[in-house]
Amino acid sequence: MKVLNKILFPNITWWLLLLLPLTYFGFNATYFSKLFTPLPSIFHIHAFFMLLWIAVILIQPWLILKKKTRLHKKIGKLSYFLMPVVLFTAWLMIRHSYFKFITDETARLAKEGKTIPAEEMFINAAEYMNIGVLYWLWLGIFYSLAVVNRKMIVAHAGYMFAAILTLLGPTVDRMLIPLYINYNLQVNFFIATFILIDVLLVTLLFYQWKQGLSIKETFTALIIYLAGQLVIFMLPRIYFWKILIDP
């Protein structure tokens, strides 16, 4: 545990437990409160594997605390199979939401007696889903970097922490949406989460620097996050994005 306290924030194991209430309150309105109502199967499938991923996130530091390194490595290897499923089901959720947006918007416009060009509709749908795609890409990138650097403890822990931060987008954003609506704030609600992630990474960077550790990995993670944030408004118009979502 002393190793984790030095590499990441002190008592990081306890701080990670905040993922549980964040996940519940973030998805209560759109998922947990509707468990006993008809929902597309992909909702339940994706939720199941995401909850497994969160369980892995929570148990791995405890195994280090208890000095069960062998079991920690075994669960880490199991995540090689879990993460592709998490990413695949997340991609299916993104596609589901993308086409649902098109269907709902088409119905709304038809009801109002309006029409818009198909290309504009596709761009609007892509803009609606761009934040989900961005967090999806970040998760895949940071998890991959953590696996590649699994034998270097500082790099592995740093990239895994960056991967964990991707959970803040889907949870915190959903908690903030009502505030933006109630106060009629004319800004993108996900900017607050971007700032939170950036602040956490900058704080970790300075903490590791004070501990005399390499800050290369945390700095790299910060640059990747900042780069993604800068291109968020360009994403729907990128050809790769169109192929990915609407092949």
JSON list of C-alpha atoms in Angstrom, two decimals:
[
{"chain": "A", "resi": 1, "resn": "MET", "atom": "CA", "xyz": [0.00, 0.00, 0.00]},
{"chain": "A", "resi": 2, "resn": "LYS", "atom": "CA", "xyz": [2.90, 2.33, 0.71]},
{"chain": "A", "resi": 3, "resn": "VAL", "atom": "CA", "xyz": [3.93, 1.88, -2.92]},
{"chain": "A", "resi": 4, "resn": "LEU", "atom": "CA", "xyz": [0.50, 2.99, -4.17]},
{"chain": "A", "resi": 5, "resn": "ASN", "atom": "CA", "xyz": [0.49, 5.94, -1.78]},
{"chain": "A", "resi": 6, "resn": "LYS", "atom": "CA", "xyz": [3.78, 7.09, -3.25]},
{"chain": "A", "resi": 7, "resn": "ILE", "atom": "CA", "xyz": [2.89, 6.56, -6.91]},
{"chain": "A", "resi": 8, "resn": "LEU", "atom": "CA", "xyz": [-0.71, 7.75, -6.80]},
{"chain": "A", "resi": 9, "resn": "PHE", "atom": "CA", "xyz": [-2.58, 9.82, -4.23]},
{"chain": "A", "resi": 10, "resn": "PRO", "atom": "CA", "xyz": [-2.47, 8.85, -0.53]},
{"chain": "A", "resi": 11, "resn": "ASN", "atom": "CA", "xyz": [-5.31, 6.46, 0.39]},
{"chain": "A", "resi": 12, "resn": "ILE", "atom": "CA", "xyz": [-6.13, 5.99, -3.28]},
{"chain": "A", "resi": 13, "resn": "THR", "atom": "CA", "xyz": [-7.90, 2.71, -2.47]},
{"chain": "A", "resi": 14, "resn": "TRP", "atom": "CA", "xyz": [-10.46, 4.55, -0.36]},
{"chain": "A", "resi": 15, "resn": "TRP", "atom": "CA", "xyz": [-10.89, 7.34, -2.90]},
{"chain": "A", "resi": 16, "resn": "LEU", "atom": "CA", "xyz": [-11.68, 4.79, -5.61]},
{"chain": "A", "resi": 17, "resn": "LEU", "atom": "CA", "xyz": [-14.73, 3.70, -3.61]},
{"chain": "A", "resi": 18, "resn": "LEU", "atom": "CA", "xyz": [-16.33, 6.98, -4.67]},
{"chain": "A", "resi": 19, "resn": "LEU", "atom": "CA", "xyz": [-16.87, 5.31, -8.04]},
{"chain": "A", "resi": 20, "resn": "LEU", "atom": "CA", "xyz": [-19.76, 3.36, -6.51]},
{"chain": "A", "resi": 21, "resn": "PRO", "atom": "CA", "xyz": [-21.99, 6.32, -5.53]},
{"chain": "A", "resi": 22, "resn": "LEU", "atom": "CA", "xyz": [-20.93, 8.24, -8.64]},
{"chain": "A", "resi": 23, "resn": "THR", "atom": "CA", "xyz": [-21.99, 5.34, -10.85]},
{"chain": "A", "resi": 24, "resn": "TYR", "atom": "CA", "xyz": [-25.29, 4.91, -9.05]},
{"chain": "A", "resi": 25, "resn": "PHE", "atom": "CA", "xyz": [-26.33, 8.55, -9.00]},
{"chain": "A", "resi": 26, "resn": "GLY", "atom": "CA", "xyz": [-24.95, 9.19, -12.47]},
{"chain": "A", "resi": 27, "resn": "PHE", "atom": "CA", "xyz": [-26.96, 6.39, -14.07]},
{"chain": "A", "resi": 28, "resn": "ASN", "atom": "CA", "xyz": [-29.95, 6.29, -11.74]},
{"chain": "A", "resi": 29, "resn": "ALA", "atom": "CA", "xyz": [-32.20, 8.39, -13.96]},
{"chain": "A", "resi": 30, "resn": "THR", "atom": "CA", "xyz": [-31.30, 6.65, -17.21]},
{"chain": "A", "resi": 31, "resn": "TYR", "atom": "CA", "xyz": [-30.76, 3.07, -16.05]},
{"chain": "A", "resi": 32, "resn": "PHE", "atom": "CA", "xyz": [-31.04, 1.96, -12.41]},
{"chain": "A", "resi": 33, "resn": "SER", "atom": "CA", "xyz": [-34.47, 3.55, -11.86]},
{"chain": "A", "resi": 34, "resn": "LYS", "atom": "CA", "xyz": [-35.69, 1.81, -15.03]},
{"chain": "A", "resi": 35, "resn": "LEU", "atom": "CA", "xyz": [-34.45, -1.70, -14.32]},
{"chain": "A", "resi": 36, "resn": "PHE", "atom": "CA", "xyz": [-38.00, -3.04, -14.13]},
{"chain": "A", "resi": 37, "resn": "THR", "atom": "CA", "xyz": [-39.17, -1.33, -17.28]},
{"chain": "A", "resi": 38, "resn": "PRO", "atom": "CA", "xyz": [-38.56, -2.53, -20.87]},
{"chain": "A", "resi": 39, "resn": "LEU", "atom": "CA", "xyz": [-35.06, -1.59, -22.00]},
{"chain": "A", "resi": 40, "resn": "PRO", "atom": "CA", "xyz": [-32.97, -2.70, -24.99]},
{"chain": "A", "resi": 41, "resn": "SER", "atom": "CA", "xyz": [-30.84, -5.74, -24.14]},
{"chain": "A", "resi": 42, "resn": "ILE", "atom": "CA", "xyz": [-27.63, -3.86, -24.90]},
{"chain": "A", "resi": 43, "resn": "PHE", "atom": "CA", "xyz": [-28.30, -1.62, -21.88]},
{"chain": "A", "resi": 44, "resn": "HIS", "atom": "CA", "xyz": [-28.13, -4.59, -19.50]},
{"chain": "A", "resi": 45, "resn": "ILE", "atom": "CA", "xyz": [-25.23, -6.28, -21.28]},
{"chain": "A", "resi": 46, "resn": "HIS", "atom": "CA", "xyz": [-23.09, -3.15, -21.27]},
{"chain": "A", "resi": 47, "resn": "ALA", "atom": "CA", "xyz": [-24.00, -2.35, -17.65]},
{"chain": "A", "resi": 48, "resn": "PHE", "atom": "CA", "xyz": [-23.03, -5.87, -16.55]},
{"chain": "A", "resi": 49, "resn": "PHE", "atom": "CA", "xyz": [-19.56, -5.72, -18.09]},
{"chain": "A", "resi": 50, "resn": "MET", "atom": "CA", "xyz": [-18.96, -2.14, -16.98]},
{"chain": "A", "resi": 51, "resn": "LEU", "atom": "CA", "xyz": [-19.81, -3.10, -13.39]},
{"chain": "A", "resi": 52, "resn": "LEU", "atom": "CA", "xyz": [-17.36, -6.01, -13.69]},
{"chain": "A", "resi": 53, "resn": "TRP", "atom": "CA", "xyz": [-14.70, -3.53, -14.84]},
{"chain": "A", "resi": 54, "resn": "ILE", "atom": "CA", "xyz": [-15.43, -1.27, -11.86]},
{"chain": "A", "resi": 55, "resn": "ALA", "atom": "CA", "xyz": [-15.17, -4.30, -9.56]},
{"chain": "A", "resi": 56, "resn": "VAL", "atom": "CA", "xyz": [-11.72, -5.04, -11.02]},
{"chain": "A", "resi": 57, "resn": "ILE", "atom": "CA", "xyz": [-10.70, -1.41, -10.48]},
{"chain": "A", "resi": 58, "resn": "LEU", "atom": "CA", "xyz": [-11.72, -1.60, -6.81]},
{"chain": "A", "resi": 59, "resn": "ILE", "atom": "CA", "xyz": [-10.29, -5.02, -5.98]},
{"chain": "A", "resi": 60, "resn": "GLN", "atom": "CA", "xyz": [-6.86, -4.67, -7.58]},
{"chain": "A", "resi": 61, "resn": "PRO", "atom": "CA", "xyz": [-5.51, -2.07, -5.09]},
{"chain": "A", "resi": 62, "resn": "TRP", "atom": "CA", "xyz": [-6.83, -4.14, -2.19]},
{"chain": "A", "resi": 63, "resn": "LEU", "atom": "CA", "xyz": [-4.91, -7.16, -3.46]},
{"chain": "A", "resi": 64, "resn": "ILE", "atom": "CA", "xyz": [-1.75, -5.06, -3.45]},
{"chain": "A", "resi": 65, "resn": "LEU", "atom": "CA", "xyz": [-2.61, -3.92, 0.08]},
{"chain": "A", "resi": 66, "resn": "LYS", "atom": "CA", "xyz": [-2.93, -7.55, 1.16]},
{"chain": "A", "resi": 67, "resn": "LYS", "atom": "CA", "xyz": [0.28, -8.45, -0.72]},
{"chain": "A", "resi": 68, "resn": "LYS", "atom": "CA", "xyz": [-1.59, -10.91, -2.94]},
{"chain": "A", "resi": 69, "resn": "THR", "atom": "CA", "xyz": [0.52, -10.07, -5.98]},
{"chain": "A", "resi": 70, "resn": "ARG", "atom": "CA", "xyz": [-0.10, -13.37, -7.75]},
{"chain": "A", "resi": 71, "resn": "LEU", "atom": "CA", "xyz": [-3.88, -12.97, -7.62]},
{"chain": "A", "resi": 72, "resn": "HIS", "atom": "CA", "xyz": [-3.51, -9.34, -8.69]},
{"chain": "A", "resi": 73, "resn": "LYS", "atom": "CA", "xyz": [-1.66, -10.49, -11.81]},
{"chain": "A", "resi": 74, "resn": "LYS", "atom": "CA", "xyz": [-4.23, -13.21, -12.55]},
{"chain": "A", "resi": 75, "resn": "ILE", "atom": "CA", "xyz": [-7.11, -10.75, -12.40]},
{"chain": "A", "resi": 76, "resn": "GLY", "atom": "CA", "xyz": [-5.06, -8.37, -14.52]},
{"chain": "A", "resi": 77, "resn": "LYS", "atom": "CA", "xyz": [-4.75, -11.07, -17.17]},
{"chain": "A", "resi": 78, "resn": "LEU", "atom": "CA", "xyz": [-8.50, -11.74, -17.02]},
{"chain": "A", "resi": 79, "resn": "SER", "atom": "CA", "xyz": [-9.02, -8.08, -17.83]},
{"chain": "A", "resi": 80, "resn": "TYR", "atom": "CA", "xyz": [-7.35, -8.76, -21.19]},
{"chain": "A", "resi": 81, "resn": "PHE", "atom": "CA", "xyz": [-10.62, -10.52, -22.09]},
{"chain": "A", "resi": 82, "resn": "LEU", "atom": "CA", "xyz": [-12.94, -8.23, -20.11]},
{"chain": "A", "resi": 83, "resn": "MET", "atom": "CA", "xyz": [-11.77, -4.92, -21.57]},
{"chain": "A", "resi": 84, "resn": "PRO", "atom": "CA", "xyz": [-12.39, -5.83, -25.24]},
{"chain": "A", "resi": 85, "resn": "VAL", "atom": "CA", "xyz": [-15.94, -6.82, -24.27]},
{"chain": "A", "resi": 86, "resn": "VAL", "atom": "CA", "xyz": [-16.40, -3.57, -22.35]},
{"chain": "A", "resi": 87, "resn": "LEU", "atom": "CA", "xyz": [-15.20, -1.57, -25.36]},
{"chain": "A", "resi": 88, "resn": "PHE", "atom": "CA", "xyz": [-17.32, -3.59, -27.79]},
{"chain": "A", "resi": 89, "resn": "THR", "atom": "CA", "xyz": [-20.53, -3.23, -25.77]},
{"chain": "A", "resi": 90, "resn": "ALA", "atom": "CA", "xyz": [-19.77, 0.48, -25.30]},
{"chain": "A", "resi": 91, "resn": "TRP", "atom": "CA", "xyz": [-19.41, 0.80, -29.08]},
{"chain": "A", "resi": 92, "resn": "LEU", "atom": "CA", "xyz": [-22.79, -0.93, -29.51]},
{"chain": "A", "resi": 93, "resn": "MET", "atom": "CA", "xyz": [-24.31, 1.52, -27.02]},
{"chain": "A", "resi": 94, "resn": "ILE", "atom": "CA", "xyz": [-22.87, 4.43, -28.98]},
{"chain": "A", "resi": 95, "resn": "ARG", "atom": "CA", "xyz": [-24.33, 3.08, -32.23]},
{"chain": "A", "resi": 96, "resn": "HIS", "atom": "CA", "xyz": [-27.68, 2.47, -30.54]},
{"chain": "A", "resi": 97, "resn": "SER", "atom": "CA", "xyz": [-27.80, 6.04, -29.26]},
{"chain": "A", "resi": 98, "resn": "TYR", "atom": "CA", "xyz": [-26.65, 7.39, -32.63]},
{"chain": "A", "resi": 99, "resn": "PHE", "atom": "CA", "xyz": [-29.46, 5.75, -34.58]},
{"chain": "A", "resi": 100, "resn": "LYS", "atom": "CA", "xyz": [-32.01, 6.47, -31.85]},
{"chain": "A", "resi": 101, "resn": "PHE", "atom": "CA", "xyz": [-31.12, 10.16, -32.12]},
{"chain": "A", "resi": 102, "resn": "ILE", "atom": "CA", "xyz": [-31.74, 10.06, -35.88]},
{"chain": "A", "resi": 103, "resn": "THR", "atom": "CA", "xyz": [-35.06, 8.25, -35.40]},
{"chain": "A", "resi": 104, "resn": "ASP", "atom": "CA", "xyz": [-36.26, 10.61, -32.68]},
{"chain": "A", "resi": 105, "resn": "GLU", "atom": "CA", "xyz": [-35.18, 13.75, -34.53]},
{"chain": "A", "resi": 106, "resn": "THR", "atom": "CA", "xyz": [-36.79, 12.54, -37.76]},
{"chain": "A", "resi": 107, "resn": "ALA", "atom": "CA", "xyz": [-40.05, 11.91, -35.90]},
{"chain": "A", "resi": 108, "resn": "ARG", "atom": "CA", "xyz": [-39.89, 15.31, -34.17]},
{"chain": "A", "resi": 109, "resn": "LEU", "atom": "CA", "xyz": [-39.23, 17.18, -37.41]},
{"chain": "A", "resi": 110, "resn": "ALA", "atom": "CA", "xyz": [-42.00, 15.28, -39.19]},
{"chain": "A", "resi": 111, "resn": "LYS", "atom": "CA", "xyz": [-44.42, 16.21, -36.41]},
{"chain": "A", "resi": 112, "resn": "GLU", "atom": "CA", "xyz": [-43.45, 19.88, -36.83]},
{"chain": "A", "resi": 113, "resn": "GLY", "atom": "CA", "xyz": [-43.67, 19.62, -40.62]},
{"chain": "A", "resi": 114, "resn": "LYS", "atom": "CA", "xyz": [-39.96, 20.26, -41.07]},
{"chain": "A", "resi": 115, "resn": "THR", "atom": "CA", "xyz": [-37.11, 18.48, -42.85]},
{"chain": "A", "resi": 116, "resn": "ILE", "atom": "CA", "xyz": [-33.34, 18.85, -42.97]},
{"chain": "A", "resi": 117, "resn": "PRO", "atom": "CA", "xyz": [-30.75, 17.36, -45.37]},
{"chain": "A", "resi": 118, "resn": "ALA", "atom": "CA", "xyz": [-29.63, 13.82, -44.51]},
{"chain": "A", "resi": 119, "resn": "GLU", "atom": "CA", "xyz": [-25.98, 14.92, -44.20]},
{"chain": "A", "resi": 120, "resn": "GLU", "atom": "CA", "xyz": [-26.94, 17.57, -41.64]},
{"chain": "A", "resi": 121, "resn": "MET", "atom": "CA", "xyz": [-28.92, 14.99, -39.69]},
{"chain": "A", "resi": 122, "resn": "PHE", "atom": "CA", "xyz": [-25.91, 12.64, -39.62]},
{"chain": "A", "resi": 123, "resn": "ILE", "atom": "CA", "xyz": [-23.61, 15.44, -38.43]},
{"chain": "A", "resi": 124, "resn": "ASN", "atom": "CA", "xyz": [-26.08, 16.42, -35.71]},
{"chain": "A", "resi": 125, "resn": "ALA", "atom": "CA", "xyz": [-26.26, 12.81, -34.56]},
{"chain": "A", "resi": 126, "resn": "ALA", "atom": "CA", "xyz": [-22.48, 12.53, -34.56]},
{"chain": "A", "resi": 127, "resn": "GLU", "atom": "CA", "xyz": [-22.15, 15.73, -32.54]},
{"chain": "A", "resi": 128, "resn": "TYR", "atom": "CA", "xyz": [-24.64, 14.31, -30.06]},
{"chain": "A", "resi": 129, "resn": "MET", "atom": "CA", "xyz": [-22.45, 11.20, -29.62]},
{"chain": "A", "resi": 130, "resn": "ASN", "atom": "CA", "xyz": [-18.96, 12.71, -29.89]},
{"chain": "A", "resi": 131, "resn": "ILE", "atom": "CA", "xyz": [-18.34, 12.86, -26.14]},
{"chain": "A", "resi": 132, "resn": "GLY", "atom": "CA", "xyz": [-19.14, 9.15, -25.77]},
{"chain": "A", "resi": 133, "resn": "VAL", "atom": "CA", "xyz": [-16.74, 8.26, -28.58]},
{"chain": "A", "resi": 134, "resn": "LEU", "atom": "CA", "xyz": [-14.01, 10.39, -27.03]},
{"chain": "A", "resi": 135, "resn": "TYR", "atom": "CA", "xyz": [-14.21, 8.65, -23.64]},
{"chain": "A", "resi": 136, "resn": "TRP", "atom": "CA", "xyz": [-14.38, 5.30, -25.45]},
{"chain": "A", "resi": 137, "resn": "LEU", "atom": "CA", "xyz": [-11.15, 6.08, -27.30]},
{"chain": "A", "resi": 138, "resn": "TRP", "atom": "CA", "xyz": [-9.46, 7.34, -24.13]},
{"chain": "A", "resi": 139, "resn": "LEU", "atom": "CA", "xyz": [-10.36, 4.17, -22.22]},
{"chain": "A", "resi": 140, "resn": "GLY", "atom": "CA", "xyz": [-8.94, 1.95, -24.96]},
{"chain": "A", "resi": 141, "resn": "ILE", "atom": "CA", "xyz": [-5.75, 4.02, -25.26]},
{"chain": "A", "resi": 142, "resn": "PHE", "atom": "CA", "xyz": [-4.97, 4.27, -21.55]},
{"chain": "A", "resi": 143, "resn": "TYR", "atom": "CA", "xyz": [-5.80, 0.65, -20.80]},
{"chain": "A", "resi": 144, "resn": "SER", "atom": "CA", "xyz": [-3.55, -0.45, -23.67]},
{"chain": "A", "resi": 145, "resn": "LEU", "atom": "CA", "xyz": [-0.72, 1.74, -22.39]},
{"chain": "A", "resi": 146, "resn": "ALA", "atom": "CA", "xyz": [-1.18, 0.30, -18.88]},
{"chain": "A", "resi": 147, "resn": "VAL", "atom": "CA", "xyz": [-0.94, -3.26, -20.24]},
{"chain": "A", "resi": 148, "resn": "VAL", "atom": "CA", "xyz": [2.09, -2.49, -22.39]},
{"chain": "A", "resi": 149, "resn": "ASN", "atom": "CA", "xyz": [3.82, -1.00, -19.32]},
{"chain": "A", "resi": 150, "resn": "ARG", "atom": "CA", "xyz": [2.58, -3.64, -16.86]},
{"chain": "A", "resi": 151, "resn": "LYS", "atom": "CA", "xyz": [6.13, -4.51, -15.74]},
{"chain": "A", "resi": 152, "resn": "MET", "atom": "CA", "xyz": [6.95, -0.88, -14.89]},
{"chain": "A", "resi": 153, "resn": "ILE", "atom": "CA", "xyz": [4.95, -0.09, -11.78]},
{"chain": "A", "resi": 154, "resn": "VAL", "atom": "CA", "xyz": [4.93, 3.72, -12.03]},
{"chain": "A", "resi": 155, "resn": "ALA", "atom": "CA", "xyz": [3.94, 3.72, -15.69]},
{"chain": "A", "resi": 156, "resn": "HIS", "atom": "CA", "xyz": [1.37, 0.94, -15.20]},
{"chain": "A", "resi": 157, "resn": "ALA", "atom": "CA", "xyz": [-0.28, 2.65, -12.23]},
{"chain": "A", "resi": 158, "resn": "GLY", "atom": "CA", "xyz": [-0.27, 6.06, -13.92]},
{"chain": "A", "resi": 159, "resn": "TYR", "atom": "CA", "xyz": [-1.90, 4.87, -17.14]},
{"chain": "A", "resi": 160, "resn": "MET", "atom": "CA", "xyz": [-4.42, 2.74, -15.25]},
{"chain": "A", "resi": 161, "resn": "PHE", "atom": "CA", "xyz": [-5.36, 5.78, -13.18]},
{"chain": "A", "resi": 162, "resn": "ALA", "atom": "CA", "xyz": [-5.87, 7.71, -16.43]},
{"chain": "A", "resi": 163, "resn": "ALA", "atom": "CA", "xyz": [-8.10, 4.88, -17.67]},
{"chain": "A", "resi": 164, "resn": "ILE", "atom": "CA", "xyz": [-10.13, 5.02, -14.46]},
{"chain": "A", "resi": 165, "resn": "LEU", "atom": "CA", "xyz": [-10.69, 8.75, -14.94]},
{"chain": "A", "resi": 166, "resn": "THR", "atom": "CA", "xyz": [-12.68, 7.99, -18.11]},
{"chain": "A", "resi": 167, "resn": "LEU", "atom": "CA", "xyz": [-15.48, 6.81, -15.82]},
{"chain": "A", "resi": 168, "resn": "LEU", "atom": "CA", "xyz": [-15.96, 10.38, -14.61]},
{"chain": "A", "resi": 169, "resn": "GLY", "atom": "CA", "xyz": [-17.32, 11.48, -17.98]},
{"chain": "A", "resi": 170, "resn": "PRO", "atom": "CA", "xyz": [-20.39, 9.22, -18.18]},
{"chain": "A", "resi": 171, "resn": "THR", "atom": "CA", "xyz": [-21.13, 9.61, -14.44]},
{"chain": "A", "resi": 172, "resn": "VAL", "atom": "CA", "xyz": [-20.35, 13.21, -13.48]},
{"chain": "A", "resi": 173, "resn": "ASP", "atom": "CA", "xyz": [-21.72, 14.60, -16.75]},
{"chain": "A", "resi": 174, "resn": "ARG", "atom": "CA", "xyz": [-25.11, 12.98, -16.11]},
{"chain": "A", "resi": 175, "resn": "MET", "atom": "CA", "xyz": [-25.18, 14.40, -12.60]},
{"chain": "A", "resi": 176, "resn": "LEU", "atom": "CA", "xyz": [-24.45, 17.91, -13.89]},
{"chain": "A", "resi": 177, "resn": "ILE", "atom": "CA", "xyz": [-26.98, 17.96, -16.75]},
{"chain": "A", "resi": 178, "resn": "PRO", "atom": "CA", "xyz": [-29.97, 18.93, -14.50]},
{"chain": "A", "resi": 179, "resn": "LEU", "atom": "CA", "xyz": [-27.98, 21.87, -13.10]},
{"chain": "A", "resi": 180, "resn": "TYR", "atom": "CA", "xyz": [-27.20, 23.16, -16.58]},
{"chain": "A", "resi": 181, "resn": "ILE", "atom": "CA", "xyz": [-30.83, 22.81, -17.60]},
{"chain": "A", "resi": 182, "resn": "ASN", "atom": "CA", "xyz": [-32.26, 24.43, -14.43]},
{"chain": "A", "resi": 183, "resn": "TYR", "atom": "CA", "xyz": [-29.91, 27.41, -14.65]},
{"chain": "A", "resi": 184, "resn": "ASN", "atom": "CA", "xyz": [-30.08, 27.60, -18.47]},
{"chain": "A", "resi": 185, "resn": "LEU", "atom": "CA", "xyz": [-26.30, 27.60, -18.79]},
{"chain": "A", "resi": 186, "resn": "GLN", "atom": "CA", "xyz": [-25.29, 28.14, -22.41]},
{"chain": "A", "resi": 187, "resn": "VAL", "atom": "CA", "xyz": [-22.09, 26.09, -22.31]},
{"chain": "A", "resi": 188, "resn": "ASN", "atom": "CA", "xyz": [-21.29, 22.43, -22.95]},
{"chain": "A", "resi": 189, "resn": "PHE", "atom": "CA", "xyz": [-21.94, 20.61, -19.70]},
{"chain": "A", "resi": 190, "resn": "PHE", "atom": "CA", "xyz": [-19.01, 18.20, -20.17]},
{"chain": "A", "resi": 191, "resn": "ILE", "atom": "CA", "xyz": [-16.44, 21.02, -19.88]},
{"chain": "A", "resi": 192, "resn": "ALA", "atom": "CA", "xyz": [-16.69, 20.81, -16.06]},
{"chain": "A", "resi": 193, "resn": "THR", "atom": "CA", "xyz": [-15.70, 17.15, -16.15]},
{"chain": "A", "resi": 194, "resn": "PHE", "atom": "CA", "xyz": [-12.83, 17.90, -18.52]},
{"chain": "A", "resi": 195, "resn": "ILE", "atom": "CA", "xyz": [-11.54, 20.46, -16.03]},
{"chain": "A", "resi": 196, "resn": "LEU", "atom": "CA", "xyz": [-11.92, 18.02, -13.13]},
{"chain": "A", "resi": 197, "resn": "ILE", "atom": "CA", "xyz": [-9.90, 15.34, -14.96]},
{"chain": "A", "resi": 198, "resn": "ASP", "atom": "CA", "xyz": [-7.21, 17.84, -15.97]},
{"chain": "A", "resi": 199, "resn": "VAL", "atom": "CA", "xyz": [-6.90, 19.16, -12.41]},
{"chain": "A", "resi": 200, "resn": "LEU", "atom": "CA", "xyz": [-6.57, 15.63, -11.01]},
{"chain": "A", "resi": 201, "resn": "LEU", "atom": "CA", "xyz": [-3.82, 14.78, -13.50]},
{"chain": "A", "resi": 202, "resn": "VAL", "atom": "CA", "xyz": [-1.93, 18.03, -12.90]},
{"chain": "A", "resi": 203, "resn": "THR", "atom": "CA", "xyz": [-2.17, 17.46, -9.14]},
{"chain": "A", "resi": 204, "resn": "LEU", "atom": "CA", "xyz": [-0.90, 13.90, -9.55]},
{"chain": "A", "resi": 205, "resn": "LEU", "atom": "CA", "xyz": [1.93, 15.15, -11.75]},
{"chain": "A", "resi": 206, "resn": "PHE", "atom": "CA", "xyz": [3.16, 17.54, -9.06]},
{"chain": "A", "resi": 207, "resn": "TYR", "atom": "CA", "xyz": [2.68, 14.91, -6.35]},
{"chain": "A", "resi": 208, "resn": "GLN", "atom": "CA", "xyz": [4.83, 12.39, -8.24]},
{"chain": "A", "resi": 209, "resn": "TRP", "atom": "CA", "xyz": [7.42, 15.09, -8.94]},
{"chain": "A", "resi": 210, "resn": "LYS", "atom": "CA", "xyz": [7.66, 15.83, -5.21]},
{"chain": "A", "resi": 211, "resn": "GLN", "atom": "CA", "xyz": [8.06, 12.10, -4.56]},
{"chain": "A", "resi": 212, "resn": "GLY", "atom": "CA", "xyz": [11.02, 12.02, -6.94]},
{"chain": "A", "resi": 213, "resn": "LEU", "atom": "CA", "xyz": [9.22, 9.78, -9.43]},
{"chain": "A", "resi": 214, "resn": "SER", "atom": "CA", "xyz": [9.11, 9.96, -13.20]},
{"chain": "A", "resi": 215, "resn": "ILE", "atom": "CA", "xyz": [6.29, 12.22, -14.38]},
{"chain": "A", "resi": 216, "resn": "LYS", "atom": "CA", "xyz": [6.56, 11.16, -18.02]},
{"chain": "A", "resi": 217, "resn": "GLU", "atom": "CA", "xyz": [3.56, 8.86, -17.94]},
{"chain": "A", "resi": 218, "resn": "THR", "atom": "CA", "xyz": [1.25, 11.27, -16.13]},
{"chain": "A", "resi": 219, "resn": "PHE", "atom": "CA", "xyz": [2.36, 14.10, -18.42]},
{"chain": "A", "resi": 220, "resn": "THR", "atom": "CA", "xyz": [1.67, 11.88, -21.45]},
{"chain": "A", "resi": 221, "resn": "ALA", "atom": "CA", "xyz": [-1.80, 11.06, -20.11]},
{"chain": "A", "resi": 222, "resn": "LEU", "atom": "CA", "xyz": [-2.49, 14.76, -19.58]},
{"chain": "A", "resi": 223, "resn": "ILE", "atom": "CA", "xyz": [-1.42, 15.60, -23.14]},
{"chain": "A", "resi": 224, "resn": "ILE", "atom": "CA", "xyz": [-3.65, 12.84, -24.53]},
{"chain": "A", "resi": 225, "resn": "TYR", "atom": "CA", "xyz": [-6.61, 14.16, -22.55]},
{"chain": "A", "resi": 226, "resn": "LEU", "atom": "CA", "xyz": [-5.96, 17.76, -23.63]},
{"chain": "A", "resi": 227, "resn": "ALA", "atom": "CA", "xyz": [-5.57, 16.73, -27.27]},
{"chain": "A", "resi": 228, "resn": "GLY", "atom": "CA", "xyz": [-8.90, 14.91, -27.15]},
{"chain": "A", "resi": 229, "resn": "GLN", "atom": "CA", "xyz": [-10.58, 17.89, -25.56]},
{"chain": "A", "resi": 230, "resn": "LEU", "atom": "CA", "xyz": [-9.26, 20.18, -28.29]},
{"chain": "A", "resi": 231, "resn": "VAL", "atom": "CA", "xyz": [-10.61, 18.06, -31.14]},
{"chain": "A", "resi": 232, "resn": "ILE", "atom": "CA", "xyz": [-13.99, 17.32, -29.56]},
{"chain": "A", "resi": 233, "resn": "PHE", "atom": "CA", "xyz": [-15.79, 19.72, -31.87]},
{"chain": "A", "resi": 234, "resn": "MET", "atom": "CA", "xyz": [-14.03, 18.35, -34.96]},
{"chain": "A", "resi": 235, "resn": "LEU", "atom": "CA", "xyz": [-14.78, 14.70, -34.23]},
{"chain": "A", "resi": 236, "resn": "PRO", "atom": "CA", "xyz": [-18.19, 14.36, -35.96]},
{"chain": "A", "resi": 237, "resn": "ARG", "atom": "CA", "xyz": [-16.68, 15.57, -39.24]},
{"chain": "A", "resi": 238, "resn": "ILE", "atom": "CA", "xyz": [-13.68, 13.27, -39.21]},
{"chain": "A", "resi": 239, "resn": "TYR", "atom": "CA", "xyz": [-13.99, 10.54, -41.84]},
{"chain": "A", "resi": 240, "resn": "PHE", "atom": "CA", "xyz": [-12.80, 7.79, -39.44]},
{"chain": "A", "resi": 241, "resn": "TRP", "atom": "CA", "xyz": [-15.60, 8.72, -37.02]},
{"chain": "A", "resi": 242, "resn": "LYS", "atom": "CA", "xyz": [-18.25, 8.41, -39.74]},
{"chain": "A", "resi": 243, "resn": "ILE", "atom": "CA", "xyz": [-16.95, 5.00, -40.78]},
{"chain": "A", "resi": 244, "resn": "LEU", "atom": "CA", "xyz": [-16.81, 3.85, -37.15]},
{"chain": "A", "resi": 245, "resn": "ILE", "atom": "CA", "xyz": [-20.36, 4.88, -36.26]},
{"chain": "A", "resi": 246, "resn": "ASP", "atom": "CA", "xyz": [-22.21, 4.57, -39.57]},
{"chain": "A", "resi": 247, "resn": "PRO", "atom": "CA", "xyz": [-20.28, 2.14, -41.80]}
]
